[in-house]
Structures are given as structure tokens and as C-alpha cells.
XYZ file of C-alpha atoms in Angstrom:
605
model
C 13.719 1.748 -35.709
C 13.127 1.787 -31.957
C 16.145 1.955 -29.967
C 15.961 -0.159 -26.719
C 17.878 0.893 -23.746
C 20.643 -1.621 -23.163
C 20.055 -4.093 -20.329
C 23.551 -3.405 -18.742
C 22.772 0.437 -18.562
C 19.409 -0.238 -17.148
C 20.884 -2.583 -14.340
C 23.758 0.005 -13.652
C 21.350 2.929 -13.114
C 18.976 0.440 -10.711
C 22.168 -0.593 -8.798
C 23.339 2.855 -8.169
C 19.880 4.349 -7.496
C 19.574 3.654 -3.596
C 16.046 3.177 -3.227
C 15.771 4.741 0.423
C 17.307 7.997 -1.189
C 14.869 8.079 -4.092
C 11.647 7.396 -2.130
C 12.962 10.065 0.840
C 12.384 12.558 -1.962
C 8.646 11.831 -2.188
C 7.643 10.716 1.214
C 8.885 10.770 4.655
C 10.686 7.769 5.915
C 11.662 6.668 9.477
C 13.880 3.757 10.221
C 12.371 0.704 12.310
C 14.601 -2.062 12.609
C 16.379 -3.229 9.396
C 13.538 -1.500 7.132
C 12.194 2.146 6.609
C 8.340 3.201 7.073
C 6.244 5.879 5.845
C 2.881 6.564 4.762
C 1.819 5.395 1.582
C 1.935 7.546 -1.347
C -0.547 5.326 -3.434
C -3.416 5.253 -1.017
C -4.678 7.176 2.034
C -3.689 5.973 5.450
C -3.003 7.451 8.842
C -0.688 4.548 10.259
C 2.458 4.000 8.309
C 2.343 0.601 6.211
C 4.769 1.592 3.547
C 7.787 -0.624 3.959
C 11.324 -0.145 1.974
C 14.115 -2.729 2.217
C 17.498 -1.034 1.923
C 18.984 -4.499 1.673
C 16.679 -6.156 -0.861
C 16.205 -2.436 -2.494
C 12.404 -2.910 -3.064
C 9.181 -1.265 -1.422
C 6.144 -2.906 -0.429
C 2.801 -1.712 1.225
C 1.109 -3.857 3.388
C -2.124 -1.958 3.308
C -2.620 -1.687 -0.541
C -0.134 -3.982 -1.638
C 1.660 -1.861 -3.957
C 5.338 -2.725 -4.312
C 8.511 -2.799 -6.783
C 12.116 -1.761 -6.975
C 13.294 2.016 -7.596
C 12.317 2.189 -11.105
C 8.825 0.733 -10.858
C 8.360 3.209 -7.906
C 9.391 6.307 -10.285
C 7.026 4.766 -12.975
C 4.044 4.710 -10.480
C 4.586 7.817 -8.398
C 5.415 9.981 -11.498
C 3.044 8.311 -13.826
C 5.533 8.180 -16.433
C 6.874 4.875 -18.723
C 9.385 2.686 -18.117
C 11.978 4.414 -20.520
C 11.281 7.791 -18.834
C 11.605 6.357 -15.334
C 14.779 5.006 -16.214
C 16.039 8.264 -17.686
C 14.966 10.362 -14.632
C 16.971 8.140 -12.449
C 19.933 8.194 -15.042
C 19.850 12.116 -14.460
C 20.066 11.726 -10.811
C 23.569 9.819 -11.216
C 24.664 11.775 -14.206
C 23.556 9.463 -16.931
C 22.011 11.186 -19.828
C 19.690 8.793 -21.809
C 17.976 10.135 -25.142
C 14.395 8.512 -24.954
C 12.845 10.603 -27.773
C 13.160 7.522 -30.103
C 11.720 5.221 -27.360
C 8.627 3.373 -28.151
C 5.902 5.208 -26.100
C 3.141 2.811 -27.145
C 3.115 1.115 -23.950
C 3.307 3.941 -21.484
C 2.139 3.586 -17.868
C -0.258 6.573 -17.398
C -3.041 6.951 -15.021
C -4.492 9.386 -17.527
C -6.934 8.667 -20.229
C -5.924 9.219 -23.857
C -8.080 12.442 -23.720
C -6.437 13.610 -20.485
C -3.116 12.721 -22.192
C -4.207 15.046 -25.149
C -5.186 17.771 -22.501
C -1.759 17.552 -20.719
C -0.074 17.780 -24.398
C -2.003 20.731 -25.014
C -1.286 22.450 -21.929
C 2.456 21.962 -22.312
C 2.250 23.351 -25.746
C 0.230 26.345 -24.977
C 2.641 27.013 -21.928
C 5.564 27.028 -24.459
C 3.774 29.166 -26.872
C 2.773 31.664 -24.140
C 6.408 31.710 -22.689
C 7.727 32.343 -26.289
C 5.454 35.513 -26.623
C 6.808 36.931 -23.501
C 10.373 36.445 -24.193
C 10.731 36.989 -27.670
C 8.062 39.275 -29.174
C 7.270 42.904 -29.134
C 3.827 41.993 -27.918
C 5.151 40.576 -24.935
C 7.728 43.449 -23.894
C 5.054 45.536 -21.892
C 4.299 42.371 -19.678
C 8.286 41.336 -19.664
C 8.947 44.953 -18.410
C 6.196 44.900 -15.819
C 7.749 41.675 -14.143
C 10.915 43.178 -14.002
C 9.700 46.289 -12.152
C 7.960 43.545 -9.833
C 11.520 42.219 -9.246
C 11.379 39.268 -11.356
C 14.527 38.115 -13.152
C 15.106 36.518 -16.480
C 16.142 33.201 -14.419
C 12.707 33.723 -12.460
C 10.833 33.737 -15.590
C 12.609 30.906 -17.419
C 12.548 28.654 -14.325
C 8.852 29.021 -13.746
C 7.790 29.148 -17.308
C 5.954 32.484 -17.090
C 4.258 33.703 -20.430
C 2.141 36.162 -22.053
C -1.277 35.832 -24.051
C -2.353 37.769 -26.648
C -5.011 40.265 -26.503
C -6.498 39.045 -29.452
C -9.399 36.298 -29.248
C -8.218 33.098 -31.157
C -4.495 32.790 -31.626
C -4.414 29.870 -29.152
C -7.388 28.460 -30.855
C -6.298 28.595 -34.022
C -2.784 27.072 -32.955
C -4.346 24.113 -31.250
C -6.748 23.137 -34.239
C -3.666 23.423 -36.843
C -2.077 20.978 -34.201
C -5.083 18.538 -34.509
C -6.060 19.097 -30.992
C -10.077 18.098 -30.498
C -11.561 21.888 -30.082
C -14.211 20.205 -27.760
C -11.513 18.619 -25.492
C -9.755 22.036 -25.454
C -13.222 23.568 -24.036
C -13.541 20.839 -21.622
C -9.673 21.246 -20.394
C -10.335 25.080 -20.032
C -7.953 26.585 -22.747
C -10.717 27.849 -25.031
C -14.415 28.621 -24.567
C -17.435 27.881 -27.009
C -19.600 30.755 -27.645
C -23.383 30.032 -27.169
C -24.838 31.660 -30.038
C -22.920 30.702 -33.009
C -20.920 27.779 -31.389
C -17.431 29.284 -32.347
C -14.322 29.092 -30.119
C -12.275 31.894 -28.725
C -9.145 31.864 -26.004
C -9.970 32.110 -22.233
C -6.822 33.969 -21.612
C -6.263 36.977 -23.636
C -3.852 40.031 -22.897
C -2.716 38.495 -19.484
C 0.613 37.410 -17.902
C 0.466 33.836 -17.723
C 1.596 31.705 -14.771
C 1.510 27.839 -15.442
C 0.207 25.510 -12.698
C 1.947 22.327 -12.505
C 1.281 18.932 -10.875
C 3.493 16.836 -8.280
C 5.245 15.767 -11.449
C 5.876 18.911 -13.122
C 3.266 18.329 -15.738
C 1.205 21.826 -16.797
C -2.447 21.401 -15.781
C -3.587 24.749 -15.978
C -2.995 28.746 -15.789
C -3.562 31.933 -13.615
C -3.561 34.943 -15.943
C -2.885 38.235 -14.290
C -4.088 41.706 -15.952
C -1.038 44.130 -16.381
C -3.265 47.121 -15.727
C -6.326 46.028 -13.657
C -9.929 46.894 -15.228
C -13.123 47.379 -13.415
C -14.854 45.178 -15.619
C -12.194 42.280 -15.533
C -10.901 40.086 -12.421
C -7.168 40.968 -11.809
C -6.578 36.962 -11.849
C -8.263 34.571 -14.121
C -7.443 30.935 -13.230
C -8.193 27.814 -15.417
C -11.704 26.122 -14.254
C -11.950 22.630 -12.430
C -11.127 20.126 -15.413
C -10.141 16.335 -15.658
C -6.433 17.346 -15.005
C -6.934 20.005 -12.851
C -8.653 19.496 -9.481
C -8.072 22.513 -7.217
C -8.347 20.591 -4.165
C -5.700 18.285 -4.961
C -3.207 20.797 -6.374
C -0.623 22.566 -4.541
C 1.386 25.222 -6.179
C 5.234 24.640 -6.627
C 5.129 21.005 -4.894
C 7.002 19.738 -7.857
C 9.743 22.228 -7.329
C 9.547 22.376 -3.415
C 9.570 18.721 -2.830
C 13.324 18.276 -2.127
C 13.747 21.246 -0.210
C 10.865 20.293 2.013
C 12.179 17.027 2.807
C 15.950 18.623 3.371
C 14.405 21.212 5.713
C 11.896 19.086 7.383
C 9.049 21.516 7.041
C 6.918 23.205 4.340
C 5.546 26.759 4.213
C 1.913 26.774 3.404
C 0.664 30.051 1.751
C -2.717 31.110 0.213
C -1.419 32.295 -3.187
C 0.809 31.425 -6.084
C 2.321 34.891 -6.202
C 3.241 34.838 -2.626
C 5.172 31.421 -3.266
C 6.751 33.034 -6.158
C 7.855 36.218 -4.058
C 9.013 33.848 -1.390
C 11.304 31.978 -3.825
C 13.001 35.255 -4.856
C 13.360 35.981 -1.288
C 15.560 32.496 -0.984
C 12.608 30.536 0.465
C 12.200 27.401 -1.740
C 9.964 25.018 0.493
C 6.841 27.090 -0.052
C 3.604 25.774 -1.623
C 0.163 27.091 -1.973
C -3.397 26.053 -2.337
C -5.031 27.181 -5.519
C -7.939 29.478 -4.941
C -9.492 26.904 -2.506
C -9.287 26.190 1.393
C -6.882 23.704 2.747
C -8.426 20.379 1.859
C -7.578 16.724 3.148
C -6.268 15.780 -0.270
C -3.622 18.544 0.295
C -2.931 17.579 3.864
C -2.258 14.046 2.555
C 0.340 15.121 -0.037
C 2.123 17.183 2.766
C 1.866 14.613 5.606
C 3.742 12.150 3.246
C 6.720 14.512 2.767
C 6.937 16.177 6.450
C 5.725 16.480 9.730
C 5.957 20.360 10.181
C 4.048 22.968 8.313
C 4.378 26.854 8.772
C 1.434 28.732 7.730
C 2.099 32.192 6.040
C -1.226 33.402 5.213
C -2.750 37.115 4.497
C -2.592 39.429 7.494
C -6.045 40.674 7.069
C -9.424 39.335 8.610
C -10.021 36.555 5.875
C -6.318 35.381 6.062
C -6.591 35.195 10.051
C -9.981 33.052 9.690
C -8.049 30.914 7.116
C -5.030 30.339 9.066
C -7.107 29.277 11.906
C -9.054 26.607 9.898
C -5.903 25.548 8.293
C -3.973 25.356 11.555
C -6.639 23.125 13.295
C -6.967 20.909 10.210
C -3.339 20.205 10.423
C -2.802 19.840 14.013
C -5.723 17.431 14.094
C -3.723 15.162 11.597
C -0.873 15.188 14.488
C 1.176 17.527 12.480
C 3.328 20.142 14.240
C 2.216 23.558 13.134
C 3.439 27.105 13.307
C 1.794 30.323 11.865
C 3.423 33.647 10.652
C 1.302 36.326 11.504
C 1.972 39.375 9.159
C 1.349 42.993 10.261
C -0.849 45.459 8.507
C -3.206 43.257 6.857
C -0.551 42.540 4.353
C 0.087 39.367 2.275
C 3.499 38.035 1.739
C 4.068 39.474 -1.576
C 3.176 42.869 -0.298
C 5.331 42.562 3.021
C 8.259 41.666 1.150
C 7.873 44.521 -1.204
C 7.481 46.860 1.510
C 9.996 45.758 4.250
C 12.304 43.390 1.942
C 13.135 39.929 2.024
C 15.554 39.812 5.054
C 12.638 41.043 7.199
C 10.497 38.510 5.549
C 12.908 35.566 6.125
C 13.066 36.682 9.700
C 9.466 36.391 10.208
C 9.187 33.027 8.458
C 12.215 31.765 10.780
C 10.483 32.864 13.889
C 6.700 31.676 13.749
C 4.089 31.366 16.556
C 3.364 27.936 18.037
C 0.196 26.533 17.280
C -1.170 27.388 20.955
C 0.423 30.903 20.745
C -1.548 31.842 17.486
C -4.606 30.183 18.847
C -4.574 32.447 21.962
C -3.543 35.605 19.633
C -6.642 34.401 17.531
C -8.820 34.331 20.523
C -7.969 37.796 21.828
C -8.977 39.395 18.696
C -11.706 41.972 19.044
C -11.912 41.357 22.859
C -11.801 43.704 25.780
C -10.893 42.700 29.078
C -12.616 45.424 30.544
C -15.568 43.212 29.831
C -16.413 40.140 32.080
C -18.140 38.340 29.037
C -15.031 38.819 26.756
C -12.610 37.404 29.485
C -14.991 34.421 29.964
C -15.138 33.766 26.203
C -11.374 34.129 25.984
C -10.667 31.804 28.778
C -13.177 29.329 27.037
C -11.668 29.282 23.855
C -8.303 28.954 24.747
C -9.317 25.982 26.975
C -10.885 24.235 24.159
C -7.874 24.481 22.305
C -5.803 22.819 25.261
C -8.336 19.951 26.026
C -7.228 16.744 24.752
C -4.376 18.052 22.756
C -1.652 19.964 25.164
C 0.875 18.071 27.179
C 1.177 18.753 30.959
C 3.753 20.986 30.559
C 2.029 23.042 27.592
C -1.017 23.046 29.748
C 0.564 24.483 32.635
C 2.394 27.009 30.647
C -0.693 28.356 28.923
C -3.039 28.338 31.992
C -0.540 30.388 33.964
C -0.360 32.786 30.963
C -4.125 32.902 30.721
C -4.337 33.736 34.446
C -1.921 36.664 34.144
C -3.587 38.282 31.247
C -6.868 37.843 32.612
C -6.207 38.345 36.420
C -8.182 35.148 36.900
C -6.538 32.740 39.352
C -4.954 29.535 38.124
C -7.068 27.389 40.639
C -10.357 28.722 38.769
C -8.977 28.304 35.204
C -8.125 24.767 36.239
C -11.567 23.817 37.639
C -12.929 25.054 34.265
C -10.233 22.806 32.461
C -10.745 19.708 34.425
C -14.633 20.014 33.680
C -14.015 20.674 29.954
C -11.446 17.633 30.186
C -13.921 15.334 31.662
C -16.704 16.098 28.985
C -14.199 15.587 26.215
C -12.972 12.384 27.699
C -16.538 11.191 27.569
C -17.196 12.285 24.253
C -14.058 10.850 22.945
C -14.645 7.384 24.238
C -18.377 7.204 22.859
C -16.989 8.591 19.227
C -14.149 5.853 19.702
C -16.604 3.186 20.120
C -18.555 4.224 17.185
C -15.547 4.495 15.053
C -14.529 0.987 15.897
C -17.754 -0.401 14.774
C -17.674 1.821 11.478
C -13.983 1.753 10.924
C -13.439 1.515 7.228
C -9.607 1.571 7.495
C -7.339 -0.383 4.759
C -6.615 -3.673 5.802
C -4.832 -6.389 3.757
C -6.853 -8.967 1.841
C -7.370 -12.434 3.657
C -6.327 -14.943 1.121
C -8.084 -18.215 0.658
C -6.484 -21.481 0.016
C -6.717 -21.392 -3.706
C -4.961 -17.573 -3.758
C -2.547 -18.562 -1.391
C -1.709 -21.669 -3.884
C -1.590 -19.450 -6.897
C 0.699 -16.889 -4.887
C 3.381 -19.607 -3.722
C 3.210 -21.055 -7.178
C 4.233 -17.768 -8.760
C 6.776 -17.276 -6.258
C 8.641 -20.220 -7.255
C 8.369 -19.344 -10.953
C 9.785 -15.888 -10.443
C 12.958 -17.032 -8.745
C 13.318 -20.377 -10.890
C 12.809 -20.300 -14.537
C 12.884 -23.922 -14.714
C 9.557 -24.420 -12.868
C 7.934 -22.207 -15.656
C 9.628 -24.386 -18.205
C 8.676 -27.678 -16.536
C 4.824 -26.481 -16.225
C 4.543 -25.289 -20.041
C 5.858 -28.779 -21.100
C 3.323 -30.493 -18.671
C 0.125 -31.884 -19.646
C -1.365 -28.970 -17.686
C 0.440 -26.271 -19.144
C -1.769 -23.173 -17.621
C -2.349 -23.881 -13.892
C -3.785 -20.572 -12.533
C -7.442 -19.928 -11.863
C -7.821 -16.201 -11.337
C -7.549 -13.886 -14.369
C -5.001 -11.677 -13.072
C -2.537 -14.596 -12.251
C -3.284 -15.991 -15.832
C -2.322 -12.635 -17.223
C 0.967 -12.395 -15.141
C 1.791 -15.891 -16.202
C 1.384 -15.402 -19.929
C 3.641 -12.338 -19.578
C 6.413 -14.199 -17.421
C 6.347 -16.923 -20.215
C 7.202 -14.111 -22.680
C 9.964 -12.634 -20.252
C 11.614 -16.000 -19.862
C 11.661 -16.757 -23.679
C 13.185 -13.403 -24.392
C 15.670 -12.858 -21.508
C 16.730 -16.585 -20.410
C 16.993 -15.842 -16.667
C 14.821 -15.401 -13.482
C 14.944 -11.879 -12.623
C 11.829 -10.758 -10.870
C 12.904 -7.098 -10.325
C 13.384 -6.988 -14.395
C 10.127 -8.614 -14.905
C 8.441 -6.196 -12.557
C 9.678 -3.207 -14.816
C 8.386 -4.870 -17.971
C 4.713 -5.153 -16.665
C 2.408 -2.309 -18.119
C -0.212 -2.754 -15.417
C 0.235 -1.524 -11.435
C -2.168 -4.246 -10.388
C -0.107 -6.921 -12.106
C 2.926 -5.545 -10.285
C 1.241 -5.675 -6.893
C 0.421 -9.305 -7.663
C 4.219 -9.828 -8.665
C 5.442 -8.259 -5.820
C 3.364 -10.126 -3.170
C 4.524 -13.161 -4.675
C 8.184 -12.302 -4.643
C 7.720 -11.761 -0.892
C 6.201 -15.035 0.052
C 8.452 -17.403 2.250
C 9.596 -20.301 0.403
C 11.105 -23.358 1.935
C 13.923 -24.361 -0.588
C 14.518 -27.919 0.806
C 10.754 -28.865 0.125
C 10.285 -26.690 -3.159
C 9.267 -29.690 -5.452
C 6.787 -30.601 -2.708
C 5.529 -26.990 -2.397
C 4.955 -27.002 -6.105
C 3.217 -30.314 -6.421
C 0.995 -29.367 -3.686
C 0.026 -26.112 -5.375
C -0.348 -27.577 -8.615
C -2.853 -30.217 -7.185
C -4.983 -27.919 -5.131
C -5.287 -25.669 -8.164
C -6.154 -28.403 -10.326
C -8.907 -29.807 -7.964
C -10.137 -26.086 -7.720
C -10.513 -25.810 -11.568
C -12.440 -29.400 -11.615
C -14.623 -28.300 -9.182
C -15.523 -25.053 -10.899
C -15.986 -27.117 -14.157
C -18.341 -29.460 -12.176
C -20.397 -26.450 -10.885
C -20.725 -24.995 -14.483
C -21.906 -28.458 -15.675
C -24.229 -28.914 -12.980
C -25.676 -25.327 -13.821
C -25.763 -25.818 -17.414
C -27.322 -29.533 -16.950
C -30.367 -28.184 -15.112
C -30.770 -25.083 -17.551
C -30.919 -27.931 -20.349
C -33.758 -29.841 -18.253
C -35.711 -26.725 -17.655
C -35.512 -26.062 -21.604
C -36.678 -29.653 -21.924
C -33.267 -30.230 -24.122
C -32.981 -33.840 -22.198
C -30.257 -35.076 -24.776
C -27.897 -32.321 -23.874
C -28.820 -32.336 -20.027
C -27.648 -36.004 -20.198
C -24.530 -35.545 -21.928
C -23.810 -32.786 -19.552
C -24.595 -34.932 -16.749
C -22.246 -37.738 -17.980
C -19.588 -35.457 -18.242
C -19.812 -33.982 -14.882
C -19.939 -37.729 -13.541
C -16.518 -38.315 -15.180
C -14.920 -35.064 -13.728
C -16.278 -36.283 -10.660
C -14.143 -39.612 -10.733
C -11.297 -37.572 -11.802
C -11.278 -35.118 -8.923
C -11.520 -37.973 -6.342
C -8.434 -39.666 -7.990
C -6.276 -36.816 -7.613
């Protein structure tokens, strides 16, 4: 017997979970007037169109149409079912809900069934690896190694670190015993199939296992580290790209760091997950890392939703400098505030902490270089100011960074610094700057004109008269159950034209029969389709005139009926011509007569 969450408990959790507080844990919100605005987490955008109403306790994106209340937001952002969303929100306010017995048949997921199986398998394997590390003799060596590296039991538990057995098929056997498809397990990277005899074996063997989680905290991959490096094997082995693990989108530790990032108003960006774990041990809990790939547009989008300031802390070697410069420019071009930590002696953050201690590292992170300061340091590398060409190249590289970006104060400050470093007069440097600035302005204007022609920004859909009628009629239904009853009992019990509105109407009838009241927020929560929730939210926000409610409803019904008749007439005309073409004249005549009758009905409305 499935136990339902009591309605009064759902209402309590919804009313006590302030939507602004909850959404602020996921994206950065700024108050403008009575509402809060931020970048929509459900589609890519550069200008905030995502609005949160503190008064109404709802959210709505004017770009993509997403909308709902605090529960549906958690459902959509975390890709979880309604019971799971209620449970998550309940935990925030100290209410525990046991959802083990809740029906999961209608779970809202952005994943296919196959991807769900892959996620379940990764969770199962992560727990198995962790058990091996913490509770078996096989894992003792790996556990002692972690202790020597400064990991505590709490660190290991909180990160779910594990150990994979050196033999070749323990995970394969367990996955098969659990009923997982081995072909799917190959596709998601947990096991490998031999080419010669098509048998299966474990991908990870004899390694300390670090789970990789997505933003929702679900295990989507692993990084395995050898305890003792071997020439024949790589020190680290990562999961391959799979349907659930896309390296260009994943930021390691974002699920845990999100709250701290929002609180501290900055994210620390690192190159490797071991650096993040070392930073965590040093008390820095707002660090994230890319997974073996350069910073991407998708990574930046995820960061931009949470925060405006990013501190880059990459390795101190040549590759680290190059990667830091590229990442800094990408972030800066997205109008983000960027600072860079420069580590000495070609050390990575993990090695720096081991060599100089946590206190020294924290001080480095707390006093990073400003964007332009780092760019000047980068430009100075490998240059000898005794040579004229090096001086000219240095000035050119710095000015290119200043053009079109720096404020007048920054420009004056850095040009003075350039003149002092290079012994070139400020006047000469300013002359070169003005030339570059003029070229930039000319190119920018040309690019801006091209972009205005090719713009593909997300614009809200312009509704035609029929869609406006459907939306307004649905709006009245959402706020007055009597409207639904009246239409059901009328001669035209299905007034809508488009399939998505018909689907909403069918579900609304069922909701009214079960709940006996008008509550559009509760109705939103029972819808199992995010696209249908968008339609309901758009309708709920429509301006209605209470004084002319009946007139508005009748106008909508009349317009929709006329539109349906026009569609039917058009179909009959097409079918009649087709019948004539096939020499089915009796059928063509019958269709024509029905069409004439419908035209008379249409003219009488």
C-alpha cells in the first residue's frame, strides 16, 4: 500500500519554505522593485529574465516560460519526483519525510530509463567501493595511504572515497547479479568488453576511487588513483564520456560547494579534483574543478548562475599559466569579476599545501591578483626589457587587454605602471592606446551590426488570437473550479484546440474531482510534465478582469469554437478534393454537403 504525503504537511512545507531563500541557493538573485531577478537556470541567457515573486511565492522566466512554486522549482532543478522535492524542502525546515514507500512510477526525470539505470549502477558501485576501503583487509593499504596524505575518516566518509579490488571482475559480477545490463554498464564506463572473446571486466582495478557527482549530488563517474604509480599505467584513470557524464558540463564539488559559493559570493576554480579536496581540508569550501578538460561555456554558465566573482587557482607550471590565462579571459569576457592566485615553484594547490601548510595557502587564496595584474604578469614572462622588441611586445599585449574593457581609472593606473616598468613615456603609450581603441571601436561596431542581424537570443513566443483565448480560458479555470464544472456539463465539454492545452484540461478535471477546490499551485505540483507546467504558469499569470469574468469566458469559448469549426471545414475541403481525385464522387458530395452545413453553423456564431 502506497502512503501519500498528507496534504496539510505539503502545505506546511510549501508555506514555510521561502521561495527566494530556496532559489538563492541555486542562482544569484538581485532585487528590482518588488521582485527578484537572476539568470534562468533552465536555459542559457546573458540578460536576467528569471523573476521570483516574494509576495506570490512563485517564479517565472519570461524567456523560456518556465515557472512554478518552490516545490516545482526543486523538482525541475534537481530532476526529482514530487515526493523527493517535498522531502528535500522538509529537511531544510527540520521535517523528515520517509519516502521509501512512496510510489516512484511518476518520477519526473530529465533522464531516460537507461540513464536512470546507469545512475543507479554508479550509486551501487560507489557504495561497494566505499565499503571495500573502510571495512575490508583489501582496502587497508589504500586507507593508510589516505591517512598519510592527511585525509581524516570524516573526509573519506563525506566524499564517499572508496577502493577497487585488483582482480578483474568483482564489479562486473556484482552488477550482473543485481540485474543490470552489462552492455549498458559498458556504455556508462563501469566495465569494459574484450574484443577477442566479448567477455567483460572491470574498468577500475586496484585504485583509490573518488566519486564524481553532478550538481544534484548523484554519482555519474569516477576517478581512480594508483597507490603506487607504475610506468605501464597512468596515475589517474577517469570515467570516459558517457550519456550521464559529460566533462564539458561537470564541475567537481559543485553539489557541495553551491551554498558556500553563494554565501561567500565567490567561487574558487581549480584544475583538478585532488586540489579541491586539499582545499576543503584547508577549510576552503567554495572550490570547484573541471574534470580533465579546459573551462567551457557550459562551466561558465553554471558558475554565472551562482556568482559574479571567480578566483582562479591553477597549477604554477607553464601549462597552468596558459590554462589560467585562457580561463580568465573567458570569464572576463562574460562580464565576471576575475582574480588569479599565482602559485610559486610550479606547484599545484595540493602540493603547495603539503609543502607550506594550510595557513599559507589560505593567505594566497585570500590575496589573489586582479585580472589586469595577472595579465601583466603573464605578458612579462620570458621577456627581457634590455631588448626593444620585448618591450614593444609587452606594451602591445597589455594595451590589448585594456582596450574596450578597462575603466578610465584602471587605464590610467596600468599605463602609469607600464611607463614606469618600460621607461617609455606615458604620452607615447597613450598614443598607441588611442590607436588600438579606435580600431577596436570600429570592429566592435561592425560586429554589433552583424550580431543584430544574426541574433538568436531567446524571445518569448508571440501568441496568436487562438492561443490567447486558450490561455485566458485556462486562467479562469485555474482560479475557479465552477468554470471547469460548467464547461464539462455544457454541449461543448472539450473547448481547447491545441494538444498541450487539451492535456492540461484533462488533468485539471481529474484534479478538481479529487481535491474539490481551486489551487493552481497544488495543481502544478501534480503535473508530471515540465512543459505542461509552463503552460499552467503562463495562464496563472494572465491578467483577468473579475468584473467581466463571464464575458471573457464566453468570448474565449466562442473564438475557440469558431477556430475548431474552421479547422474541420478545412479538413473536409481537403478530403473532398482528395475523394474527387480518386473518382469517389458520392463520398466527395457527402463531404461537401457536411462542409456547407458547418459553414452555416460558423456564420451563425
